[in-house]
CSV table of C-alpha atoms and ligand atoms in Angstrom, one decimal:
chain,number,residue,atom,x,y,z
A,1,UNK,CA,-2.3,-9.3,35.1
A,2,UNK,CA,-4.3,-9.8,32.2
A,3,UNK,CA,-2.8,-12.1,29.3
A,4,UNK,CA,-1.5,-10.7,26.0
A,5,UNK,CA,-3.2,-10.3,23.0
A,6,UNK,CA,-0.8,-11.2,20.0
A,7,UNK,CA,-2.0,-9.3,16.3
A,8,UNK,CA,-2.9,-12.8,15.3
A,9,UNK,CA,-1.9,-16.0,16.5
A,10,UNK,CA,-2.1,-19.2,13.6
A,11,UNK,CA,-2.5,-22.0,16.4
A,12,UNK,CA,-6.1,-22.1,16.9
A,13,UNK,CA,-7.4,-21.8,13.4
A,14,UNK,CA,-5.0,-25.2,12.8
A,15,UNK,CA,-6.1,-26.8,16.2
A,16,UNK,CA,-9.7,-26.2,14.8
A,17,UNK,CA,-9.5,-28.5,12.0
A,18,UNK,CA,-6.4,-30.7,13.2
A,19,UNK,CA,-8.8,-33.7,12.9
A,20,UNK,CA,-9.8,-32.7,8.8
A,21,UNK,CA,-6.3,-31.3,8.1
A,22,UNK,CA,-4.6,-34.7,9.4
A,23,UNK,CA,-7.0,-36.6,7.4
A,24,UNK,CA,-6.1,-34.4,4.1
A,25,UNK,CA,-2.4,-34.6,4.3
A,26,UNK,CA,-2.6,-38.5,5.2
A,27,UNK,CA,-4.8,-38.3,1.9
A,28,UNK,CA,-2.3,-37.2,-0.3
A,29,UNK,CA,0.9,-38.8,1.7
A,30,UNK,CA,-0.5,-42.7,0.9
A,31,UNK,CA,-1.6,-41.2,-2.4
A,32,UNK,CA,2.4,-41.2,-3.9
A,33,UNK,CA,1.8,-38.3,-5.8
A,34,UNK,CA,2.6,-34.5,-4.6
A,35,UNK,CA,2.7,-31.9,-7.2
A,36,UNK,CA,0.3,-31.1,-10.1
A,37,UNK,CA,-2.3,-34.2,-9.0
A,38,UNK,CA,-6.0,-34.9,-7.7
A,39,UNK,CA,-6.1,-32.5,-5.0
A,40,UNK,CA,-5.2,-29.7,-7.0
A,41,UNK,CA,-7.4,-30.1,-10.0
A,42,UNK,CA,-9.9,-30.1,-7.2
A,43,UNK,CA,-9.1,-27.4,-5.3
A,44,UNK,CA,-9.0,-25.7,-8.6
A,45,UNK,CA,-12.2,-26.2,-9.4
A,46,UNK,CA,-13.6,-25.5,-5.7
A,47,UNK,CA,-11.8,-21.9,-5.4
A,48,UNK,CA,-12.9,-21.2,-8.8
A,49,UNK,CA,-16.6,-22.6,-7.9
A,50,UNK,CA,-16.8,-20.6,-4.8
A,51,UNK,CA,-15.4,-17.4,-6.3
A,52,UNK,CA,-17.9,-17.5,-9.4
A,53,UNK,CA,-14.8,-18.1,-12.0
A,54,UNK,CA,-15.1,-20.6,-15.0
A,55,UNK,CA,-11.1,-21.4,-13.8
A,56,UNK,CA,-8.7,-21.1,-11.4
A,57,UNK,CA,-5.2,-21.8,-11.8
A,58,UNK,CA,-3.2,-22.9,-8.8
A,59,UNK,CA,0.2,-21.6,-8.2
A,60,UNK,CA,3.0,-21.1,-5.6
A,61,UNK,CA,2.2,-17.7,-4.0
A,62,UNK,CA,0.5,-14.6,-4.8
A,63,UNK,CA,3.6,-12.6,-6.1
A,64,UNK,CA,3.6,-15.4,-9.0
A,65,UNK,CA,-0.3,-15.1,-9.4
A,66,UNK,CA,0.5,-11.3,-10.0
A,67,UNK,CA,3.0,-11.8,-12.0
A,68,UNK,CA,1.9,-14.8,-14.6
A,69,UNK,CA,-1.2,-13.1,-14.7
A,70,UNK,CA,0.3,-9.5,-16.1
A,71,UNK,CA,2.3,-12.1,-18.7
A,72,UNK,CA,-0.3,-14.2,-19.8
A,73,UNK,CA,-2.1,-10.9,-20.8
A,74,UNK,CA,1.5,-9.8,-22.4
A,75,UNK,CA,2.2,-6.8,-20.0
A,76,UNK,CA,5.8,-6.6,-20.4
A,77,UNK,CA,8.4,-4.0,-21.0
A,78,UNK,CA,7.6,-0.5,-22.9
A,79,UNK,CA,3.6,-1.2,-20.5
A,80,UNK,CA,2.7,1.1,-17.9
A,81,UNK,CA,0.7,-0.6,-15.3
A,82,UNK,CA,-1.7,1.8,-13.3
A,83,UNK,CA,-1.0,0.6,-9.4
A,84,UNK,CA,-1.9,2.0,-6.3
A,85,UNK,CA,0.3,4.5,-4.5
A,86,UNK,CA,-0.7,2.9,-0.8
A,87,UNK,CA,-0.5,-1.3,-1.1
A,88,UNK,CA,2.0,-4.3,-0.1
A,89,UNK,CA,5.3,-3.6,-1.6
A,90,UNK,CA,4.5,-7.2,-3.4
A,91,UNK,CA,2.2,-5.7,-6.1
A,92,UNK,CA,4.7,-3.0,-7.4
A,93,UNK,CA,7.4,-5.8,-7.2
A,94,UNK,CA,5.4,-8.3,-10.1
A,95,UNK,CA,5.4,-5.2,-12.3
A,96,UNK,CA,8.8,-4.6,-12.4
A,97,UNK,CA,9.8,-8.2,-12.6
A,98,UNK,CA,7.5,-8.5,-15.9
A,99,UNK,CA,9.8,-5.3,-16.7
A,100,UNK,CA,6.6,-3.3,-17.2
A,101,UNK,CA,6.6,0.0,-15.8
A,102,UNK,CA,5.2,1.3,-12.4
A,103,UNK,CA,2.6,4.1,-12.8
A,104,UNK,CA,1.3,4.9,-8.6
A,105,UNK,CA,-1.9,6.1,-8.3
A,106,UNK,CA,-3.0,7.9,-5.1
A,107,UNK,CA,-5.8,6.2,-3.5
A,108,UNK,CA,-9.1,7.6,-1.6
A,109,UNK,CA,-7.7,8.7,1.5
A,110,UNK,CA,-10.9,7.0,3.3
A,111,UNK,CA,-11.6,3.7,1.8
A,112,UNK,CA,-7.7,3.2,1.1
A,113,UNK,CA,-8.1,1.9,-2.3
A,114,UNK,CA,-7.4,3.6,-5.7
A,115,UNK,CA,-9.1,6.5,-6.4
A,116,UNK,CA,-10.9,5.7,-9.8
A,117,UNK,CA,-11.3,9.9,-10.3
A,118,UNK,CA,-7.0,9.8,-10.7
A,119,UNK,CA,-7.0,7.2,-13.3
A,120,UNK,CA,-7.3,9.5,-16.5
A,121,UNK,CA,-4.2,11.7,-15.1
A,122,UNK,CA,-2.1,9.2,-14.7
A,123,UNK,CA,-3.5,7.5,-18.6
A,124,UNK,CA,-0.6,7.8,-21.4
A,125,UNK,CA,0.0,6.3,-25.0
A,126,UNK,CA,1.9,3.7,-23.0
A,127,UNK,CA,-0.8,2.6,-20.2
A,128,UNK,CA,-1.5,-1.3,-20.4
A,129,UNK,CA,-2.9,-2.4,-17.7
A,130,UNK,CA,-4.4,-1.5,-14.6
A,131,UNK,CA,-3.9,-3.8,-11.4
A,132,UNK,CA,-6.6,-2.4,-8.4
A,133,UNK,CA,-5.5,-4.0,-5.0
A,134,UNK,CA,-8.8,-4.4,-2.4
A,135,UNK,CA,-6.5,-3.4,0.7
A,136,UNK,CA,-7.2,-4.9,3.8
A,137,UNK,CA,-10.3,-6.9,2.3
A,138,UNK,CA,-12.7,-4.0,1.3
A,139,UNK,CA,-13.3,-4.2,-2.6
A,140,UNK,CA,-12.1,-1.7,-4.9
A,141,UNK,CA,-14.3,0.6,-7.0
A,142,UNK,CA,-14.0,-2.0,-10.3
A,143,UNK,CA,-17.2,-0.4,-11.6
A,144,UNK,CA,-15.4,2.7,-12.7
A,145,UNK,CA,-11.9,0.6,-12.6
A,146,UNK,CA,-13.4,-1.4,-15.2
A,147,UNK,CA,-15.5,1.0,-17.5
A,148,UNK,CA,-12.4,3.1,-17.7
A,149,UNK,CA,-10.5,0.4,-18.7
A,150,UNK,CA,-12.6,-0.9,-21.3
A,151,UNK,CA,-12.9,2.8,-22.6
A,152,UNK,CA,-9.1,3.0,-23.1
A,153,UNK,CA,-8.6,-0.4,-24.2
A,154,UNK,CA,-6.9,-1.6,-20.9
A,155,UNK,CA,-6.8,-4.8,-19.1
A,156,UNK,CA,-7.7,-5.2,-15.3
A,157,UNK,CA,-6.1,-7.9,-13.3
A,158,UNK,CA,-7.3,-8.0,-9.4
A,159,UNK,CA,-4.8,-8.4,-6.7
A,160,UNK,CA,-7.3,-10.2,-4.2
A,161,UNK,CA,-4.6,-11.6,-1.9
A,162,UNK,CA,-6.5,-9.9,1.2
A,163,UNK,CA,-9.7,-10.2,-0.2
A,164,UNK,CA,-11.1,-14.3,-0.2
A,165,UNK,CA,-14.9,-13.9,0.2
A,166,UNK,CA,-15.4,-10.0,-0.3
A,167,UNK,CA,-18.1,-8.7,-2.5
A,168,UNK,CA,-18.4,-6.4,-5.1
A,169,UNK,CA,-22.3,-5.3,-6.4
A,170,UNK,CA,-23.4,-8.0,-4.3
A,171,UNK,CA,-20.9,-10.5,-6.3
A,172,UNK,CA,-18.3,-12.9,-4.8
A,173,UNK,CA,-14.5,-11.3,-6.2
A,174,UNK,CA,-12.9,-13.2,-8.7
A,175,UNK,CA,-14.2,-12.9,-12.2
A,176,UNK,CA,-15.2,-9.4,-12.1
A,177,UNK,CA,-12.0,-7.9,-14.2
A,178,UNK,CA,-9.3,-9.9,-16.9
A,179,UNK,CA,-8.0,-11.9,-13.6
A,180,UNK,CA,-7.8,-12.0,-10.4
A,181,UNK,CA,-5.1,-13.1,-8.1
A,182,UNK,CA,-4.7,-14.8,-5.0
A,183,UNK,CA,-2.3,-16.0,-2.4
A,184,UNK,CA,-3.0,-18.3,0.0
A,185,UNK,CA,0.0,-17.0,2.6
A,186,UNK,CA,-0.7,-18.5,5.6
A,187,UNK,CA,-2.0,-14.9,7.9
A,188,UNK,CA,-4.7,-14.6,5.0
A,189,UNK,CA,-8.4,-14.8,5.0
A,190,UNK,CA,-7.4,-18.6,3.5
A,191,UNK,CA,-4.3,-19.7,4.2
A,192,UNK,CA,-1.9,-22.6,3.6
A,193,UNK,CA,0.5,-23.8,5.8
A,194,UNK,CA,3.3,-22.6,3.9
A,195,UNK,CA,3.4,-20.6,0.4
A,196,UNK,CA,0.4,-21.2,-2.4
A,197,UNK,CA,-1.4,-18.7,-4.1
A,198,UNK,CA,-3.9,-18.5,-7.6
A,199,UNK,CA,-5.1,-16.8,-10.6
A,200,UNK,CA,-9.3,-17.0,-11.3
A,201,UNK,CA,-10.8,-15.9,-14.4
A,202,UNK,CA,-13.5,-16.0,-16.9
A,203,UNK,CA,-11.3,-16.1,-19.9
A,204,UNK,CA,-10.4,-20.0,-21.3
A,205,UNK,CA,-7.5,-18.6,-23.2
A,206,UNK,CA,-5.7,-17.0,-20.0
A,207,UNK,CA,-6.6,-20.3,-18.0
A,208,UNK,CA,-4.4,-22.1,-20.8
A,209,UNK,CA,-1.7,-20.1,-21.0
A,210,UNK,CA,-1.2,-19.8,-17.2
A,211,UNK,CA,-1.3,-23.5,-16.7
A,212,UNK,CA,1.8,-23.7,-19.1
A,213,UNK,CA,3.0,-20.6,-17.9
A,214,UNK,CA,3.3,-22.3,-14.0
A,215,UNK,CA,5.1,-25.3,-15.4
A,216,UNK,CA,8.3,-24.2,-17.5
A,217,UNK,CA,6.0,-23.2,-20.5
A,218,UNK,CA,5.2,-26.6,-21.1
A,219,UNK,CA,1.9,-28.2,-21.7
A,220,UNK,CA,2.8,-31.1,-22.9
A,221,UNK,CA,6.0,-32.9,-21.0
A,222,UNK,CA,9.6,-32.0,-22.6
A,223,UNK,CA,7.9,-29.7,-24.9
A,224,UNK,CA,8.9,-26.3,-23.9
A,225,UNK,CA,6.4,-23.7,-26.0
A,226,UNK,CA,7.5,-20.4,-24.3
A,227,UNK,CA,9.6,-18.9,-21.3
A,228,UNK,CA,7.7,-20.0,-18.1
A,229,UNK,CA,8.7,-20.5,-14.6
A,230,UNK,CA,8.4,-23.5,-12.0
A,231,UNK,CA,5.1,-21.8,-10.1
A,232,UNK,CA,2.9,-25.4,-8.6
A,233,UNK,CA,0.8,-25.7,-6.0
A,234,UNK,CA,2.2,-28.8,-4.2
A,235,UNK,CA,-0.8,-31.6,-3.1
A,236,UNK,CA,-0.5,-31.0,0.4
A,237,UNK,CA,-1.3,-27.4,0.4
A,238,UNK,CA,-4.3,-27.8,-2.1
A,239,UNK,CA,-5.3,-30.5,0.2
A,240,UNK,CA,-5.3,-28.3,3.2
A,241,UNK,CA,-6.7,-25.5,1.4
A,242,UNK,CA,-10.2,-27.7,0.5
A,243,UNK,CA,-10.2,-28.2,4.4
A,244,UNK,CA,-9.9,-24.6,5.1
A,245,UNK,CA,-11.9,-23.5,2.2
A,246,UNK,CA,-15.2,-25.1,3.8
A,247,UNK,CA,-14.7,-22.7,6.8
A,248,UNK,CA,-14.1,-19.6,5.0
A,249,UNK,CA,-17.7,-18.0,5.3
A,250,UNK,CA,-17.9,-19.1,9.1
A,251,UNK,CA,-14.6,-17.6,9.4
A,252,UNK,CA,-14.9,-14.3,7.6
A,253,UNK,CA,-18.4,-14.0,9.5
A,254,UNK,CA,-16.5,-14.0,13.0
A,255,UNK,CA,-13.9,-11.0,11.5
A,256,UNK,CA,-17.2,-9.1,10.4
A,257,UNK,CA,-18.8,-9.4,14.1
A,258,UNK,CA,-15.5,-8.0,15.4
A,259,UNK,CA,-15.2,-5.1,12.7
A,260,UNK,CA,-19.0,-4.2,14.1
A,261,UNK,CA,-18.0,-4.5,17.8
A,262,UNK,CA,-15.0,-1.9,16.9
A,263,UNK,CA,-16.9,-0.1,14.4
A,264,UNK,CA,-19.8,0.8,17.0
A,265,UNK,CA,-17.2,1.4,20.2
A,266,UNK,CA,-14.1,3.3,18.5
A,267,UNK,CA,-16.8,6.3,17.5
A,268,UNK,CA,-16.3,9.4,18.9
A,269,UNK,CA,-12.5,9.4,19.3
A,270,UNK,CA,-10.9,10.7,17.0
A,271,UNK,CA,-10.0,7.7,15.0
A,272,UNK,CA,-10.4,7.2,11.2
A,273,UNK,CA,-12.3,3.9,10.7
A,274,UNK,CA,-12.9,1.7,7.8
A,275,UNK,CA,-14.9,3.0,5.3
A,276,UNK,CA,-18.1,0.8,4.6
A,277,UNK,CA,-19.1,1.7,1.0
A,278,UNK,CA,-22.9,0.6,0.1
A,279,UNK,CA,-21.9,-1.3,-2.8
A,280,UNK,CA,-19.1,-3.5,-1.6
A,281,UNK,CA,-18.6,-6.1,1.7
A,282,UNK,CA,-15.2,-6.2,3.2
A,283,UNK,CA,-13.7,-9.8,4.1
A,284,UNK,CA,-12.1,-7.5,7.3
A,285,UNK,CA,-8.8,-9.0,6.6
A,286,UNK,CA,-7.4,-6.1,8.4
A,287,UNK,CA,-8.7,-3.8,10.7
A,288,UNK,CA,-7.1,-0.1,10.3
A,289,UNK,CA,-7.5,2.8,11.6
A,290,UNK,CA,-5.8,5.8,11.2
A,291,UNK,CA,-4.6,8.6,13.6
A,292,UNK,CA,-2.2,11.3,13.5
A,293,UNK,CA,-1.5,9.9,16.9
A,294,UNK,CA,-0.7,6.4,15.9
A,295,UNK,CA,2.5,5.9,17.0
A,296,UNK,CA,1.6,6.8,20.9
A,297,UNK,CA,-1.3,5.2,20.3
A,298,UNK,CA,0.9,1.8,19.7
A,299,UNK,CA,3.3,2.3,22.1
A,300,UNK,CA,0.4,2.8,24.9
A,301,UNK,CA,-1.7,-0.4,23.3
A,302,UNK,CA,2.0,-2.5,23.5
A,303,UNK,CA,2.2,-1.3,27.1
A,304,UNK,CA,-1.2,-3.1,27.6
A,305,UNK,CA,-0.3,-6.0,25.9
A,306,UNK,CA,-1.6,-5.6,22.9
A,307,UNK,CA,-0.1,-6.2,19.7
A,308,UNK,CA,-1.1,-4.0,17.5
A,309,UNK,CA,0.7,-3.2,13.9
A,310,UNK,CA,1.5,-0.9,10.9
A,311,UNK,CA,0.3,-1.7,7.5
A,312,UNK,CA,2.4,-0.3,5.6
A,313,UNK,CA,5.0,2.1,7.4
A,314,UNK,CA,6.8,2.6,4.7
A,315,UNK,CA,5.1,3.4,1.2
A,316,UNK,CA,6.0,1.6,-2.1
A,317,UNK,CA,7.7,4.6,-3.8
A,318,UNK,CA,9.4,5.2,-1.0
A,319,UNK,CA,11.7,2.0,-0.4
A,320,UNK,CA,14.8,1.8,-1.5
A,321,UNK,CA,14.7,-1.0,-4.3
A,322,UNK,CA,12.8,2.0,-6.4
A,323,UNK,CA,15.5,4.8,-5.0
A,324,UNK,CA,16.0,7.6,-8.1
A,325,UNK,CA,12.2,7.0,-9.5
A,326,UNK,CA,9.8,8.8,-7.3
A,327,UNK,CA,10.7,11.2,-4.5
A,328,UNK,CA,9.6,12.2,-1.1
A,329,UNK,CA,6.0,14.2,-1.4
A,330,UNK,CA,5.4,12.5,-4.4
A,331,UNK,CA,2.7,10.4,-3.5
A,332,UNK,CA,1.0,13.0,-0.1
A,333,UNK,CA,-1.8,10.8,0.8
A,334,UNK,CA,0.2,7.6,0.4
A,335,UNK,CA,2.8,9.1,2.8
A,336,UNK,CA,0.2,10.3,5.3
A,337,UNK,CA,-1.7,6.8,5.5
A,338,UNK,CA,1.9,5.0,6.2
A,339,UNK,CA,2.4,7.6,8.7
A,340,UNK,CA,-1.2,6.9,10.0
A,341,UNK,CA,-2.4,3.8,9.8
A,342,UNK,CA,-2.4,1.0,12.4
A,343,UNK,CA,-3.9,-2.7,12.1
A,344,UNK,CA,-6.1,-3.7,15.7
A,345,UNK,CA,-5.8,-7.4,16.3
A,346,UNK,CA,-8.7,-9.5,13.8
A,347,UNK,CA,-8.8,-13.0,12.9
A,348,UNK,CA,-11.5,-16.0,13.6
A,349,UNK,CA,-10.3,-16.8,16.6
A,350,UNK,CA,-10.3,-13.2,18.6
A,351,UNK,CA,-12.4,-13.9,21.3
A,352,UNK,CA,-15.0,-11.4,22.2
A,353,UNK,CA,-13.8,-10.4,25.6
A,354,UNK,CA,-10.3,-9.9,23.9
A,355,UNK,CA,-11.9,-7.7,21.6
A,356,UNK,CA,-13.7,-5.5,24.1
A,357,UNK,CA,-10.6,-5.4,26.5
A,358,UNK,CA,-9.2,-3.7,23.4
A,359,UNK,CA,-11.9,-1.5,22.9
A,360,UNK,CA,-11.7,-0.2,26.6
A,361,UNK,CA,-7.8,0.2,26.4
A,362,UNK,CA,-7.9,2.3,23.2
A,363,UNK,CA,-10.8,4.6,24.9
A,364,UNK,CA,-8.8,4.9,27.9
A,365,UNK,CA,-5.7,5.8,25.9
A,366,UNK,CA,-7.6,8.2,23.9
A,367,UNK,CA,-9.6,9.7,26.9
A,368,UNK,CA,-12.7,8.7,25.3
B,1,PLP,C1,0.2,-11.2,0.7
B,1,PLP,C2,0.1,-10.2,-0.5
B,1,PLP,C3,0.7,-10.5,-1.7
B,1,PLP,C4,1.7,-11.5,-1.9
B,1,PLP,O1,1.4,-12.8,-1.7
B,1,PLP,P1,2.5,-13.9,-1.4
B,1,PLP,O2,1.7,-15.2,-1.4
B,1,PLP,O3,3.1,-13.6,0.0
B,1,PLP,O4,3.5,-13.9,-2.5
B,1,PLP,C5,0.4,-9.6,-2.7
B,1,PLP,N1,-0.4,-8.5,-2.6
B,1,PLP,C6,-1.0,-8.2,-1.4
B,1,PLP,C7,-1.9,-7.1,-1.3
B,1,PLP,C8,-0.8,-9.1,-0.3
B,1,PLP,O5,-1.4,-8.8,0.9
């Protein structure tokens, strides 16, 4: 009986580094000091370095990135924010909590990201903002995202939180658009061990005001200049993170050789695969495919042993916190990907042989 093959397991990529990540934390634990301190300023300045920003802004997760970003750039209530129709229910959610409006876009049914040729239908008097997701790593199209934009007078903020070390027109993401936003949940591309996320920009005024923004609208201390929210980056996770960050490229380069290795064996089957546009490189954060089959397809996989799992099987407009504001067929290529789509086991430490023992059970499922 051969072993089981989780969708991602967290162990090893901790048990890689135990030596460097015991070594951080002991840093910052006989340091005294665990919030707003060395390791983030430095962290900072390494995420932003490595992304090609003039700043980054740590924070506690990515919904916060989102959502400090849109009100640093005043995107509040009366805006429309252009969003995808097919993304993690966590984008939607920062627009409504800036109490902007949500405007879904469909996306391009192959690449899974928004559909730049939709943008102008869904533009009114009202439009603000638009906030491009790079699903499951692969960048968005923020050529024409971001020439529309500026043609309308519209800012662009990225949400990047599956995207750390993805490329756009042969550029790093993270200071392509008005900001870009990160989390650093633990299943990412670079993750924490616990909740942490960021903002990266090239703007100096947006750095500011998210910095006061994170820390109760206060830049100096007891003097409160507007509504902010408690939003830090604690030591020990920054700490972590400059570990884990040294790895990233090693790491995303073992994803890539296992998005090849499915790429060149899932052919012929039937199976939608990741679209590989000419102008952008994929940090594979996911690996989806899509099949009008997918449910069998997961249930057979399961019976092998392998985990395989739906992202996302329920679409945004569809979940009950936004029940009464869209309705079912609204959105028809957002429905048909949740109905579709289905993640393969990826991460850094996928072993080859696991990865070829799921190649041969998904031909054998699929008669191929
Ligand atoms: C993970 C994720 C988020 C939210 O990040 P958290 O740190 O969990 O708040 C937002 N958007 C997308 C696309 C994500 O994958």
């Amino acid at each position: 009986m051969n072993h089981g093959i989780p969708f991602l397991s967290l162990g090893p990529s901790v048990a890689e580094l135990r030596p460097e990540i015991d070594a951080a934390v002991a840093r910052v634990l006989d340091s005294g000091w665990y919030l707003l301190g060395k390791e983030l300023e430095a962290f900072e300045g390494e995420w932003a370095g490595y992304c090609g920003a003039s700043h980054g802004i740590g924070l506690a997760n990515g919904l916060d990135a989102l959502r400090l970003a849109l009100t640093a750039l005043d995107v509040g209530p009366g805006d429309e924010v252009l969003v995808p129709a097919h993304t993690y229910i966590a984008t939607w959610l920062a627009i409504d909590q800036v109490g902007a409006t949500v405007v879904p876009v469909e996306c391009d049914p192959v690449t899974c990201n928004l559909d730049p040729e939709r943008l102008q239908a869904a533009l009114t008097p009202r439009t603000k903002a638009i906030l491009p997701v790079h699903l499951y790593g692969l960048p968005a199209p923020l050529g024409p995202i971001i020439a529309f934009a500026r043609r309308h007078g519209l800012v662009v903020i990225e949400d990047a939180a599956q995207a750390h070390g993805a490329e756009y027109q042969g550029r790093r993401l993270g200071a392509h658009s008005d900001a870009v936003c990160w989390s650093f949940y633990p299943t990412k591309n670079l993750g924490a061990l616990g909740d942490a996320g960021a903002v990266t920009t090239d703007r100096a005024d947006l750095a500011d005001r998210l910095r006061v923004l994170r820390n109760y609208g206060q830049r100096q201390r007891y003097i409160c200049e507007e509504i902010g929210i408690n939003s830090r980056m604690e030591e020990i996770h920054a700490a972590i993170l400059r570990v884990k960050l040294r790895h990233l490229d090693a790491w995303n380069a073992r994803r890539q050789a296992i998005a090849d290795l499915y790429d060149q064996d899932l052919q012929g089957l039937g199976l939608g695969l990741p679209a590989r546009p000419a102008d952008a490189r994929s940090a594979h954060h996911l690996y989806v495919v899509r099949s009008p089959r997918r449910e069998a397809l997961r249930t057979a996989l399961a019976g092998l042993g392998i985990q395989a799992i739906c992202h996302y099987p329920v679409p945004p407009h569809l979940q009950q916190a936004y029940r009464g504001r869209f309705h079912p067929g609204s959105f028809p290529i957002a429905e048909t990907l949740a109905d579709e789509v289905l993640s393969l086991p990826i991460g850094p430490h996928l072993g080859t042989e696991d990865a070829t023992r799921i190649i041969t059970a998904i031909r054998g499922i699929l008669g191929g």
